[in-house]
Coordinates of C-alpha atoms in Angstrom, one line a residue:
X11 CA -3.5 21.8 12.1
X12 CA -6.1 19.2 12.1
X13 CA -6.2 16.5 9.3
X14 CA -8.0 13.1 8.7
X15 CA -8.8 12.8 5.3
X16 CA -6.6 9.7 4.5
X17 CA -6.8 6.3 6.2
X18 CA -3.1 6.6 7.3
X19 CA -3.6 9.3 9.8
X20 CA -2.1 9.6 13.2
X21 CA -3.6 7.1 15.7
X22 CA -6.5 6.6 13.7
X23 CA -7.6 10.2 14.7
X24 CA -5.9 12.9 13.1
X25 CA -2.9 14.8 12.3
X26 CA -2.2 17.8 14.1
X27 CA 1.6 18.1 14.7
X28 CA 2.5 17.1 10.6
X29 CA 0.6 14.8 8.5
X30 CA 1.8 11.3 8.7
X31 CA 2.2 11.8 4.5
X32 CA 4.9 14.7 5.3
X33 CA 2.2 17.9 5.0
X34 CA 3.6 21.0 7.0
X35 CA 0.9 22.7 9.4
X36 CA 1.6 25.8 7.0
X37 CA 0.6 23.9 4.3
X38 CA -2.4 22.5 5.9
X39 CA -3.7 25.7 6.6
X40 CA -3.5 27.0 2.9
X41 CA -5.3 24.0 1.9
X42 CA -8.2 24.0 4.8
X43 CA -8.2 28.2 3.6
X44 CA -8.1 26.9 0.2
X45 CA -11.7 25.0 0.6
X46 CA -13.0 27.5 2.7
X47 CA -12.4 29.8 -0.6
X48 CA -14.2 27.2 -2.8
X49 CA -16.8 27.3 -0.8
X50 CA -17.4 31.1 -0.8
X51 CA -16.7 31.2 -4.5
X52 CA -19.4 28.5 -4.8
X53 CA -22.2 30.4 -3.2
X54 CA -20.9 33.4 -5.6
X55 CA -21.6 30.8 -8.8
X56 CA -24.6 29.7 -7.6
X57 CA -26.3 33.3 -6.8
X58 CA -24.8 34.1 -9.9
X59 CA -26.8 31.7 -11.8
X60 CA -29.6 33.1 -10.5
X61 CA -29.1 36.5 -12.7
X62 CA -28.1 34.0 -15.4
X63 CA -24.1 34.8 -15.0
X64 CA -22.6 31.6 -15.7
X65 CA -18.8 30.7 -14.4
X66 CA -16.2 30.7 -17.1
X67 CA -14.3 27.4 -18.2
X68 CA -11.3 29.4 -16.7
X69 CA -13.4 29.3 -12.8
X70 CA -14.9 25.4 -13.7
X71 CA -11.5 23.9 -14.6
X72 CA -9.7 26.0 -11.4
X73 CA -11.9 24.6 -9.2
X74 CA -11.4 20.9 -10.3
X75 CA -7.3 21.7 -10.2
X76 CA -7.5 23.5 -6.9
X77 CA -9.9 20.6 -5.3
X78 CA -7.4 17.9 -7.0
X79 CA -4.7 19.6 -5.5
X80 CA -5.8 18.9 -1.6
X81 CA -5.7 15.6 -1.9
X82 CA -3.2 13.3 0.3
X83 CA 0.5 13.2 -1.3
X84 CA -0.3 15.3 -4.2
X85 CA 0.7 18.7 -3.6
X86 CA 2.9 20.0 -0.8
X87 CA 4.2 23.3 -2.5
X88 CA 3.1 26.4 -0.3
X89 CA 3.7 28.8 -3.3
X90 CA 1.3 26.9 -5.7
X91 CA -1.3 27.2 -2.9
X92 CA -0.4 30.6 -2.4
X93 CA -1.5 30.8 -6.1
X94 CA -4.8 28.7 -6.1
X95 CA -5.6 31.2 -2.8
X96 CA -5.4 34.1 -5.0
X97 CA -6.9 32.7 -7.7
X98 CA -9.6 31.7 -5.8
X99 CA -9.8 35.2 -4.6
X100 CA -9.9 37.0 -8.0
X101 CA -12.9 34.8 -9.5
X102 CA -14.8 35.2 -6.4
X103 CA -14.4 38.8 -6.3
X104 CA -15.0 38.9 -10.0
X105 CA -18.4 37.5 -9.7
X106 CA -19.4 39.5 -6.9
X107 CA -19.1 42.5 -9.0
X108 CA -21.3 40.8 -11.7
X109 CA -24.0 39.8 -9.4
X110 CA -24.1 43.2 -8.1
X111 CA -23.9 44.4 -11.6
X112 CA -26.9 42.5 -12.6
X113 CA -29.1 43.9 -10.0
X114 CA -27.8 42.4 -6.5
X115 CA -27.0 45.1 -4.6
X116 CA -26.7 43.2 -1.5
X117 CA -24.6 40.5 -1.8
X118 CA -21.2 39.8 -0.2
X119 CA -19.6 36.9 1.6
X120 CA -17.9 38.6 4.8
X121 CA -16.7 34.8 6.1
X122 CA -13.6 35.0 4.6
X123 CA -11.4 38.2 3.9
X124 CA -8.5 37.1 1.7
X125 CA -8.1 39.1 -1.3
X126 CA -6.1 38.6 -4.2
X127 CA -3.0 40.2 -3.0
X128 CA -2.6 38.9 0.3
X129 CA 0.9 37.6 1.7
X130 CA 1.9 34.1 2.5
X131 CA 1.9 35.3 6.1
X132 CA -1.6 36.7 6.0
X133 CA -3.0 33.3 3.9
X134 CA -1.7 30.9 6.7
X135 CA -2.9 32.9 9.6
X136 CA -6.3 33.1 7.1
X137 CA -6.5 29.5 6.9
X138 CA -5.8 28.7 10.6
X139 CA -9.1 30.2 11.6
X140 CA -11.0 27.8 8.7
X141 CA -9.4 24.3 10.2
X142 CA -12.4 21.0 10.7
X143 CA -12.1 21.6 14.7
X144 CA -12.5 25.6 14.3
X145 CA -16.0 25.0 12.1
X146 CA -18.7 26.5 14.3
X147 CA -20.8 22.9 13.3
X148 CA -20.0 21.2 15.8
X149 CA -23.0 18.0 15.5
X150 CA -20.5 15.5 15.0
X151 CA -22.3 13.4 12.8
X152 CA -23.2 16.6 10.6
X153 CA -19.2 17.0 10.5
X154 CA -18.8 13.5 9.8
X155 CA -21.2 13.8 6.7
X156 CA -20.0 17.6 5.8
X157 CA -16.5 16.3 5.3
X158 CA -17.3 12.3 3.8
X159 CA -18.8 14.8 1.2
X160 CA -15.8 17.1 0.9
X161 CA -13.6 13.9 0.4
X162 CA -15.9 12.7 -1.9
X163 CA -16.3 16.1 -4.4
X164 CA -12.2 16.0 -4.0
X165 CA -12.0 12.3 -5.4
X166 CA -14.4 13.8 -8.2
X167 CA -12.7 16.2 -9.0
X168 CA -9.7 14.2 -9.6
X169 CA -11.7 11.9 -12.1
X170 CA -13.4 14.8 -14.1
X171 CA -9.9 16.9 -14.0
X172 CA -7.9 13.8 -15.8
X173 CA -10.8 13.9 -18.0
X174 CA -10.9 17.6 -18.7
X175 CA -7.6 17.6 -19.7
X176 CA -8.8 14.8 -22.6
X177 CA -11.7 16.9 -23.5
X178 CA -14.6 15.4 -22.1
X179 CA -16.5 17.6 -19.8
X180 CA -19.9 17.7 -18.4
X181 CA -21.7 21.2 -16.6
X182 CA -23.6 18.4 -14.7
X183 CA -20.6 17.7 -12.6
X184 CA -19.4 21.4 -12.5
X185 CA -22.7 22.0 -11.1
X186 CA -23.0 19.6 -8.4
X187 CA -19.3 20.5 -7.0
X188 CA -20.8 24.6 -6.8
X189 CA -24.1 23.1 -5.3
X190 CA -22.5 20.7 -3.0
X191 CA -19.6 22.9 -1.5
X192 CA -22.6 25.6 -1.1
X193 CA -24.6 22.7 1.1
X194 CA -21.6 21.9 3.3
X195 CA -21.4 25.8 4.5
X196 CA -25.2 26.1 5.1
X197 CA -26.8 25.8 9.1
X198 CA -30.0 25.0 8.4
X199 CA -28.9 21.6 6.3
X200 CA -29.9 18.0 8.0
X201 CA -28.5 14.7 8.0
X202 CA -30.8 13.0 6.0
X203 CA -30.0 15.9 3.5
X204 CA -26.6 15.4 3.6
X205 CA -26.7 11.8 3.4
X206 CA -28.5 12.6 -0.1
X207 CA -26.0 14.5 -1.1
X208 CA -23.2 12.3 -0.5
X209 CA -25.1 9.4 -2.5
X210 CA -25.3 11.9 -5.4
X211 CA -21.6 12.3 -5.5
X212 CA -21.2 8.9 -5.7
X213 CA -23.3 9.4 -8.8
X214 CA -21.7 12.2 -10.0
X215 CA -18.5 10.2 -9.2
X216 CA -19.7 8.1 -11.9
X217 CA -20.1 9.9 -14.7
X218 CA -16.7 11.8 -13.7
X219 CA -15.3 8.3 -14.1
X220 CA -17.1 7.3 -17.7
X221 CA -16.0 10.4 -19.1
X222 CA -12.4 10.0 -18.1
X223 CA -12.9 6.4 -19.5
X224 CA -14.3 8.0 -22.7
X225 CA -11.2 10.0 -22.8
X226 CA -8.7 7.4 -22.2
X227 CA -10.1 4.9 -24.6
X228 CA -10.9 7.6 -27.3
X229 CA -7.3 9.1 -27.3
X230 CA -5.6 5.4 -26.8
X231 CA -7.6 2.9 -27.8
X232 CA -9.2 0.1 -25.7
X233 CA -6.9 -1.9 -23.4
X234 CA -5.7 -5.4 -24.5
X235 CA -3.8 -7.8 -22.8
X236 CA -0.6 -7.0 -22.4
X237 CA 2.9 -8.9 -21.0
X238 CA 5.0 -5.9 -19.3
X239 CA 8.4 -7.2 -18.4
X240 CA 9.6 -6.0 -14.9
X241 CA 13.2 -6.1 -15.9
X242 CA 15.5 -3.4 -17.7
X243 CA 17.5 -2.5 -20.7
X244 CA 20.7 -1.1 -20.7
X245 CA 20.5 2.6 -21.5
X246 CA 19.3 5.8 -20.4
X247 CA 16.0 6.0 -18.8
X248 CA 12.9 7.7 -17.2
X249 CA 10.5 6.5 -14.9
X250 CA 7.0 8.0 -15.1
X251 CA 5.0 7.0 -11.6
X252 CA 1.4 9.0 -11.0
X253 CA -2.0 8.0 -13.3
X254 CA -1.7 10.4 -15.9
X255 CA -2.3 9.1 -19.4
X256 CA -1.7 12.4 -21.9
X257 CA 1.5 13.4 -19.7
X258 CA 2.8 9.7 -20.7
X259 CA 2.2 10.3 -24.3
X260 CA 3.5 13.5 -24.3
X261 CA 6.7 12.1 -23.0
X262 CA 6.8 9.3 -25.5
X263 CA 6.7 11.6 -28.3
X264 CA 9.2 13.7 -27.3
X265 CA 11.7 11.3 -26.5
X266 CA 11.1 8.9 -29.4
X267 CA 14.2 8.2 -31.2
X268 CA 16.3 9.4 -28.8
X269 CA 17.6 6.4 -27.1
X270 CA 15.6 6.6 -24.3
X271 CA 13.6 4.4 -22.3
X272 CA 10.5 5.2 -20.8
X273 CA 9.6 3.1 -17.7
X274 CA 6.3 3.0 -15.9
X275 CA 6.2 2.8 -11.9
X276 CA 3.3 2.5 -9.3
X277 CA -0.1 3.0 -11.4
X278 CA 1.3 3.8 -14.3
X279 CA 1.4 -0.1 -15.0
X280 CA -1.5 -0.8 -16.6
X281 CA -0.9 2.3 -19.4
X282 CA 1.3 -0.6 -21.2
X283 CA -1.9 -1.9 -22.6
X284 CA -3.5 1.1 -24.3
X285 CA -2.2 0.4 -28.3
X286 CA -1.2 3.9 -28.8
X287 CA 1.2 4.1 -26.1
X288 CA 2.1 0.3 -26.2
X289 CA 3.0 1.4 -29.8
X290 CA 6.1 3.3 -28.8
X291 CA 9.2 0.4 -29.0
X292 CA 11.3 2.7 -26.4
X293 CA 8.4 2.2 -23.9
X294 CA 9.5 -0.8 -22.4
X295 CA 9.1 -2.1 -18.8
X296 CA 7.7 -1.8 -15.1
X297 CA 9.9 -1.1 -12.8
X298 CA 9.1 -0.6 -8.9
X299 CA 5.9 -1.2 -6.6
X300 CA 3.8 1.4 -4.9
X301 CA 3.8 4.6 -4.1
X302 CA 4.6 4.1 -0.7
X303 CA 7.7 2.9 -1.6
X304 CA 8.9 5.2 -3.9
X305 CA 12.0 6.2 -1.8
X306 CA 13.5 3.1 -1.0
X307 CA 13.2 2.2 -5.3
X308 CA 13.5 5.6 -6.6
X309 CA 17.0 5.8 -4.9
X310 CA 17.9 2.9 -6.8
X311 CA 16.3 4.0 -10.5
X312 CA 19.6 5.4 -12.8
X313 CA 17.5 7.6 -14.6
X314 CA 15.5 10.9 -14.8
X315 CA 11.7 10.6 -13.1
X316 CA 8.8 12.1 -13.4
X317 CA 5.7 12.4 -11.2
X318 CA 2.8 12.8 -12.7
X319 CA -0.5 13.4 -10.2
X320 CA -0.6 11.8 -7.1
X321 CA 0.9 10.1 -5.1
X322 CA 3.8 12.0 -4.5
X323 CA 6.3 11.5 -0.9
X324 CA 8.9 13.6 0.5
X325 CA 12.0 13.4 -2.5
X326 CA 14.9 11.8 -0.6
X327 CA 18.2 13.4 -0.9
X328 CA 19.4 10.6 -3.3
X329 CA 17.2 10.9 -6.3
X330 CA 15.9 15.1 -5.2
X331 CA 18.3 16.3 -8.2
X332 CA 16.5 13.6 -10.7
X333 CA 12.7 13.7 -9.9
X334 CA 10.7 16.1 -11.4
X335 CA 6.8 16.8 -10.9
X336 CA 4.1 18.1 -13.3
X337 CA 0.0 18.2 -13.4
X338 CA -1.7 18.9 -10.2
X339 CA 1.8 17.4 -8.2
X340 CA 4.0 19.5 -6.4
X341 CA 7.0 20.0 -4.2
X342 CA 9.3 22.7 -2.7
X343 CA 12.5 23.4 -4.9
X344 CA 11.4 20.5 -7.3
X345 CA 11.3 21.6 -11.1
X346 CA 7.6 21.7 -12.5
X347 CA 7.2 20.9 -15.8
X348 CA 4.6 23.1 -17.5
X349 CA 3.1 22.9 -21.3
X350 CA 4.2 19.3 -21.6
X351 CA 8.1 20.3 -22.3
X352 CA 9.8 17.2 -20.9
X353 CA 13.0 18.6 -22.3
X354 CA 14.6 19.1 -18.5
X355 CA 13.4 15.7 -17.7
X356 CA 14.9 14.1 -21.7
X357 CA 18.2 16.1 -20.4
X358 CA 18.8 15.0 -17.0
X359 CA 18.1 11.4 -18.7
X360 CA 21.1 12.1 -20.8
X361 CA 23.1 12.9 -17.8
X362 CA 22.6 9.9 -16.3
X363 CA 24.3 6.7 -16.4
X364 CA 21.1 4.6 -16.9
X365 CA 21.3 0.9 -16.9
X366 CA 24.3 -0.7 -17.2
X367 CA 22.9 -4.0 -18.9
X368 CA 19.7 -6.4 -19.8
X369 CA 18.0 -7.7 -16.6
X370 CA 15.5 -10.3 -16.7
X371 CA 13.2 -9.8 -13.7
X372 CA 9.8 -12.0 -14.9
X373 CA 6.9 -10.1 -16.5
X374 CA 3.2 -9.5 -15.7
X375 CA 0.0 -9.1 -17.7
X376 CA -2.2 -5.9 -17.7
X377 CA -5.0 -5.4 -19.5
X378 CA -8.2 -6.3 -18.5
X379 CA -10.4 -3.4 -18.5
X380 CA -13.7 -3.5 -19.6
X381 CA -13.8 -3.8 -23.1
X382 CA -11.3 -7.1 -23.1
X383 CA -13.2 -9.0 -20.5
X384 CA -16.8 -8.6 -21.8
X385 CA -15.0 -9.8 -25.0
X386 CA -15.0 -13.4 -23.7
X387 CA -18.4 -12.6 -21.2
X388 CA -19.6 -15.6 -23.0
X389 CA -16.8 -18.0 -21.8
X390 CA -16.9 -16.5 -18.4
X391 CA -21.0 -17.1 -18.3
X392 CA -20.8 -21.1 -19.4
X393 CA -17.7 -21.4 -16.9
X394 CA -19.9 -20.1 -14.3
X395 CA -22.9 -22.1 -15.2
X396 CA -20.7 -25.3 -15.5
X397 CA -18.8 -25.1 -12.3
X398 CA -15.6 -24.4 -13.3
X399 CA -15.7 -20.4 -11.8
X400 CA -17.4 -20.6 -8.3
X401 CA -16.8 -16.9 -7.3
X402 CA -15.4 -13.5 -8.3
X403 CA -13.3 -11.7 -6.1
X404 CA -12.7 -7.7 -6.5
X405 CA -9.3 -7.4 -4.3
X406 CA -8.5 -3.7 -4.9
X407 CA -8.1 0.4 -3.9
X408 CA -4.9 1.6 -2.6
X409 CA -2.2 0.6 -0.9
X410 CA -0.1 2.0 2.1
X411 CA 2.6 1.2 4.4
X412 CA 0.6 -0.3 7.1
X413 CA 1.3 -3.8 7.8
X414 CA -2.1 -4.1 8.2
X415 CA -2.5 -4.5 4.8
X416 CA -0.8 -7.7 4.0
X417 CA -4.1 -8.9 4.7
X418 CA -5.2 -8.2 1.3
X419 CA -2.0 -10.6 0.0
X420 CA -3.1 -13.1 2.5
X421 CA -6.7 -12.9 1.0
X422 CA -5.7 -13.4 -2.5
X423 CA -3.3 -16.6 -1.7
X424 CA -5.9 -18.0 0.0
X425 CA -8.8 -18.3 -2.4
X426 CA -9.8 -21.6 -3.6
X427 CA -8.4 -22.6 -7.3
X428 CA -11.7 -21.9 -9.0
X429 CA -12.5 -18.1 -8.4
X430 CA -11.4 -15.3 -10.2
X431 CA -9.4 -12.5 -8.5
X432 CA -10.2 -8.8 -10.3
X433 CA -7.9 -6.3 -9.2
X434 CA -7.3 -2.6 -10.0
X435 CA -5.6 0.6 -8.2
X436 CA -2.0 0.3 -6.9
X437 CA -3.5 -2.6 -4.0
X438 CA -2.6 -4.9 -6.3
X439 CA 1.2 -4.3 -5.8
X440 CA 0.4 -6.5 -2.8
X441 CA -0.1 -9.7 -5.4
X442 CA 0.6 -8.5 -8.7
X443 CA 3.3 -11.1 -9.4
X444 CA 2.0 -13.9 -7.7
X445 CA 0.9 -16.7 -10.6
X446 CA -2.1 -18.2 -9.4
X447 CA -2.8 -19.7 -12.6
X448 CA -5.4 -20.2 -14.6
X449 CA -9.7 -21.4 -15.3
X450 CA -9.3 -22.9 -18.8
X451 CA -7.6 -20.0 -20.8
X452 CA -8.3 -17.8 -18.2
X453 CA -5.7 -16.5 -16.0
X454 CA -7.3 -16.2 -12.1
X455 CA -6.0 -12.5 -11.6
X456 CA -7.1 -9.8 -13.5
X457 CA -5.5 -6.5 -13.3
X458 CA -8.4 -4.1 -14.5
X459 CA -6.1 -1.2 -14.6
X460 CA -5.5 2.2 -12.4
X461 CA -7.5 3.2 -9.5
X462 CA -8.9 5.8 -12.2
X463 CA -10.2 3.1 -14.2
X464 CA -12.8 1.8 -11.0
X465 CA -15.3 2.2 -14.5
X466 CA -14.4 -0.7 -16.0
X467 CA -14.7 -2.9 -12.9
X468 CA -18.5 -1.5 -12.1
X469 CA -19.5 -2.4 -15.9
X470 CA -18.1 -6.0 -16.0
X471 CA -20.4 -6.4 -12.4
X472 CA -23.2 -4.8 -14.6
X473 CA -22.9 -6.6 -17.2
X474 CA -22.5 -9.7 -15.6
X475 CA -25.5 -8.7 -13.6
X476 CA -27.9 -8.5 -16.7
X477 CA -26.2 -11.8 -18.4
X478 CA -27.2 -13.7 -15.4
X479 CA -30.6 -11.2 -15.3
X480 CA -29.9 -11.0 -11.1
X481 CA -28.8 -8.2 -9.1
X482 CA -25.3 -7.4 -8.8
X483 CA -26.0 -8.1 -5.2
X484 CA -26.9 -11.9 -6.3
X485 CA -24.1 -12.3 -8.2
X486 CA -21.2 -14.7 -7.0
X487 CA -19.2 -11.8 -5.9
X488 CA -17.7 -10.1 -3.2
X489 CA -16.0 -6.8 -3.2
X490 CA -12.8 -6.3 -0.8
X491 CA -11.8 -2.9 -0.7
X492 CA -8.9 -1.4 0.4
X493 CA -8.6 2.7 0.7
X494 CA -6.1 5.1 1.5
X495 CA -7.4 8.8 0.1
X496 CA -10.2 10.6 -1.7
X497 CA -10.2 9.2 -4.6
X498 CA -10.9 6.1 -3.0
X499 CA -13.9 7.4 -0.9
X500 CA -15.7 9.1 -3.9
X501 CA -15.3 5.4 -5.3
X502 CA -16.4 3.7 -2.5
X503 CA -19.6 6.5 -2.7
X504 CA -20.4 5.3 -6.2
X505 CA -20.8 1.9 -5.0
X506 CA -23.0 2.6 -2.6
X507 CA -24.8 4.8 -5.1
X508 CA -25.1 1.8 -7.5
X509 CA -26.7 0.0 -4.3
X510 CA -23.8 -2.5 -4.0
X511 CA -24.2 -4.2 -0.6
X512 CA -21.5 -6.2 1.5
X513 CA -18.7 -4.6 0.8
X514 CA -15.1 -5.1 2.9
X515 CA -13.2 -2.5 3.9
X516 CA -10.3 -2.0 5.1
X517 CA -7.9 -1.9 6.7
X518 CA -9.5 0.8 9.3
X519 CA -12.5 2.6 8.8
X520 CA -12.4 6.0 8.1
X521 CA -11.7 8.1 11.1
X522 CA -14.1 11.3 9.8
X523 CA -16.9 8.8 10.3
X524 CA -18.8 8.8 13.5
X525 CA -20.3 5.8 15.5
X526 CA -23.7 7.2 14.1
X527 CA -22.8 7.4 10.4
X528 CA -21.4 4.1 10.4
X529 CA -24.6 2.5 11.2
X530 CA -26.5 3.9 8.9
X531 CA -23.8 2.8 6.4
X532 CA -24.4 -1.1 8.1
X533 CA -28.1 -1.1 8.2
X534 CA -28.5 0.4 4.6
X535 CA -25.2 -0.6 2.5
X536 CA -24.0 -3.9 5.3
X537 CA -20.3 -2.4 4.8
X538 CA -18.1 -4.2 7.2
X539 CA -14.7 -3.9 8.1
X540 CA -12.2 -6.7 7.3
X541 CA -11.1 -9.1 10.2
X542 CA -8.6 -11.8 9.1
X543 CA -8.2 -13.0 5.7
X544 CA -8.8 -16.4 6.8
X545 CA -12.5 -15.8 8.3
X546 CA -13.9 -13.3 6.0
X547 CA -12.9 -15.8 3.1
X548 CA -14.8 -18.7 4.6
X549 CA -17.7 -16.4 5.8
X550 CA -17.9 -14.8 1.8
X551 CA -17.6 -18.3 0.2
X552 CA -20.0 -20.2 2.8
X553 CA -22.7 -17.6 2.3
X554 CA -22.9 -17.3 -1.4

């Protein structure tokens, strides 16, 4: 195996014993086969189109799940890739027989020869010839590019799948994944084309990430400031960790009245400020960090939990009998919840002692997506153009176990009294309790919400942008980014999109970039990597 998609990897280089998030070289090779079929199904919907055969919302919304499904600490179950394989497999071979219906009589793919009844044995020993080092490409900076953009479509496809499942879909995005998998198989394809085509997925990236705010804020309202205590109740209880908004709902309404309280954990904090989930009165409290450290605090949680998307690690003996995984998330021997029926979670709840009393651990405030802050974009304006707010701050992205990444705590306790810390994604588990206090009325940290709600933090810069009629690049305000997997990099892609310059991030570079990549990234974008917290503060707040 051979993996570096996440900033975690071995050494900075690569995986290729296991994947430092626990991914099996079996599995590794059904996922690397798994994108090789993507691929190959791509090229069949895009010939396809041109006998005017258009893929199915069956083939559009597989490929979004099946994409989703590759991404770091999201799925390591070898029978549900097993499953996506075959899948893959029946709608490619499915639209080969239309194209050749419709007039084609030449067309075949003979790169990959999977079909849809293949073993196990015969998919792994499939994938292992499809593997980033086994790619006959070998220019490494068109690899470097080839896979920035396979990261990218899979961070995407994460975005437009939470939104799918809301009901907002656009055939703009279906059509850029078929077109852009196509690109990344093709020999003839430059750099400079490549380079275009990851700066249109950070594009696309964008309107994957309106419609899934569309959907959130349609379904649950609009955000508002909300106090979420980080204590208990005594009772019976589930924890709900992941990003998934519907799954949490579901859950709510099927465990309403029942004595139950519902708990939020990693990035499901900032759900406590959509009104109709916050309307639930058995939907309580926070309880944990980040993912990363789901073992150590899931051990400890007396209740049922349930793990919805990513990030999911290894279940540890203690808690493997309580924890239970639904959506795109997966794990050997550990029940899947299909069709929203939470009643084996609501039941292993009831068999569980739960809290023994009232704890009072403090509380934090979420709540300040986009809607709430350019609410008071006034205030924020005339405290700006008084003095009072010197600088904005966007500390955010994920976080990991790397000690490395205390620098982004370090960062936040260090900024001067009068900026303005935004925040968003499960970095902010870093700071999230700190009180730094507040501008007026205005409390210095922000939390914006999940990493999937990255929208809201690009249209308060917007907006800000055209209140103060400069570019966002003129605008007191300095992005420091912290990443970990795809989502984060189809993110980052949008940024660069947007033409956001000077960004920070950290705390390595990605290791799929090449010395050659990165300097175009410099000399176009200035991205540079974060040194100490100390010197990129002084070197931010003495240049703007």
């Amino acid at each position: 195996m051979f993996c570096y998609q996440c900033e975690q990897t071995a050494k900075g280089q690569g995986c290729t014993k296991i994947g430092v998030c626990g991914k099996e070289p079996d599995i590794a090779a059904l996922q690397d086969l798994l994108i090789k079929s993507l691929k190959t199904l791509s090229e069949a919907v895009v010939t396809g189109r041109q006998w005017h055969i258009k893929p199915s919302p069956e083939l559009q919304a597989f490929v979004l799940e099946a994409l989703f499904s590759t991404l770091t600490n999201v799925n390591f179950d070898a029978n549900r890739f097993v499953a996506f394989n075959k899948r893959s497999a029946k709608f490619r071979e499915e639209m080969e027989k239309a194209i050749l219906s419709a007039g084609d009589k030449s067309y075949g793919n003979g790169t990959i020869t999977i079909t849809a009844k293949a073993t196990l044995s015969e998919l792994v020993a499939e994938g292992s010839r499809f593997g980033i080092k086994d790619n006959p490409l070998l220019e490494p900076d068109l690899v470097s590019l080839r896979e920035l953009l396979i990261y990218g479509l899979k961070g995407v496809a994460a975005y437009a799948n939470h939104a799918r499942i809301l009901g907002k879909e656009d055939e703009g995005i279906y059509n850029f994944i078929f077109e852009a998998l196509c690109a990344t198989e093709r020999k003839d394809i430059g750099v400079g084309e490549l380079l275009t085509l990851v700066l249109r997925c950070g594009e696309i990236n964008l309107k994957a990430m309106e419609l899934l705010d569309t959907g959130n804020t349609s379904a649950y309202g609009n955000p508002v400031i909300t106090s979420v205590p980080l204590g208990a109740k005594k009772g019976k209880a589930i924890l709900v960790s992941g990003h998934d908004l519907k799954d949490l709902a579901e859950l709510l309404k099927q465990t309403a009245g029942k004595g139950i309280t519902i708990y939020t954990h990693g990035e499901m904090l900032p759900t406590h400020a959509y009104p109709e989930l916050k309307k639930y009165s058995h939907f309580y409290g926070h309880y944990g960090t980040a993912w990363q450290n789901q073992q150590k605090e899931f051990a400890h949680f007396p209740g049922a939990i349930l793990m919805t998307t990513n990030c999911l690690q290894k279940p540890e003996e203690s808690y493997r009998d309580n924890i239970f995984t639904c959506g795109c998330v997966g794990f050997p021997n550990i029940p899947h919840i299909v069709e929203n029926d939470f009643s084996a979670v609501i039941k292993r709840a009831n068999e569980l002692p739960g809290f023994s009393e009232d704890t009072d651990a403090g509380t934090v405030l979420t709540g300040f997506g986009h809607n709430t802050v350019l609410s008071i974009a006034g205030t924020i304006i005339d405290m700006v153009k008084s003095g009072q707010i010197k600088h904005f701050f966007l500390v955010g992205g994920c976080d990991g176990a790397k000690s490395s990444r205390n620098y982004f705590s370090e960062f936040v306790e260090k900024t001067p009294p009068d900026t303005i810390i935004l925040t968003l994604g499960c970095g902010k588990f870093k700071f999230f309790d700190k009180n730094l206090g507040k501008i007026g009325e205005i409390p210095r940290l922000l939390d914006v919400g999940q990493c999937n709600d990255s929208y809201s933090a690009i249209r308060i810069a917007l907006a800000l942008s055209q209140a103060f009629g400069v570019g966002v690049n003129e605008l007191p305000l300095s992005l420091i980014i912290s990443w970990y997997e795809q989502k984060a990099v189809a993110v980052l892609l949008t940024l660069l999109h947007l033409g956001i310059k000077n960004i920070r991030l950290g705390p390595s570079l990605p290791a799929f970039i090449t010395p050659n990549i990165l300097n175009v990234l410099v000399e176009n974008f200035a991205i540079q990597p974060i040194t100490s917290a100390e010197k990129d503060l002084n070197d931010i707040l003495a240049t703007k």
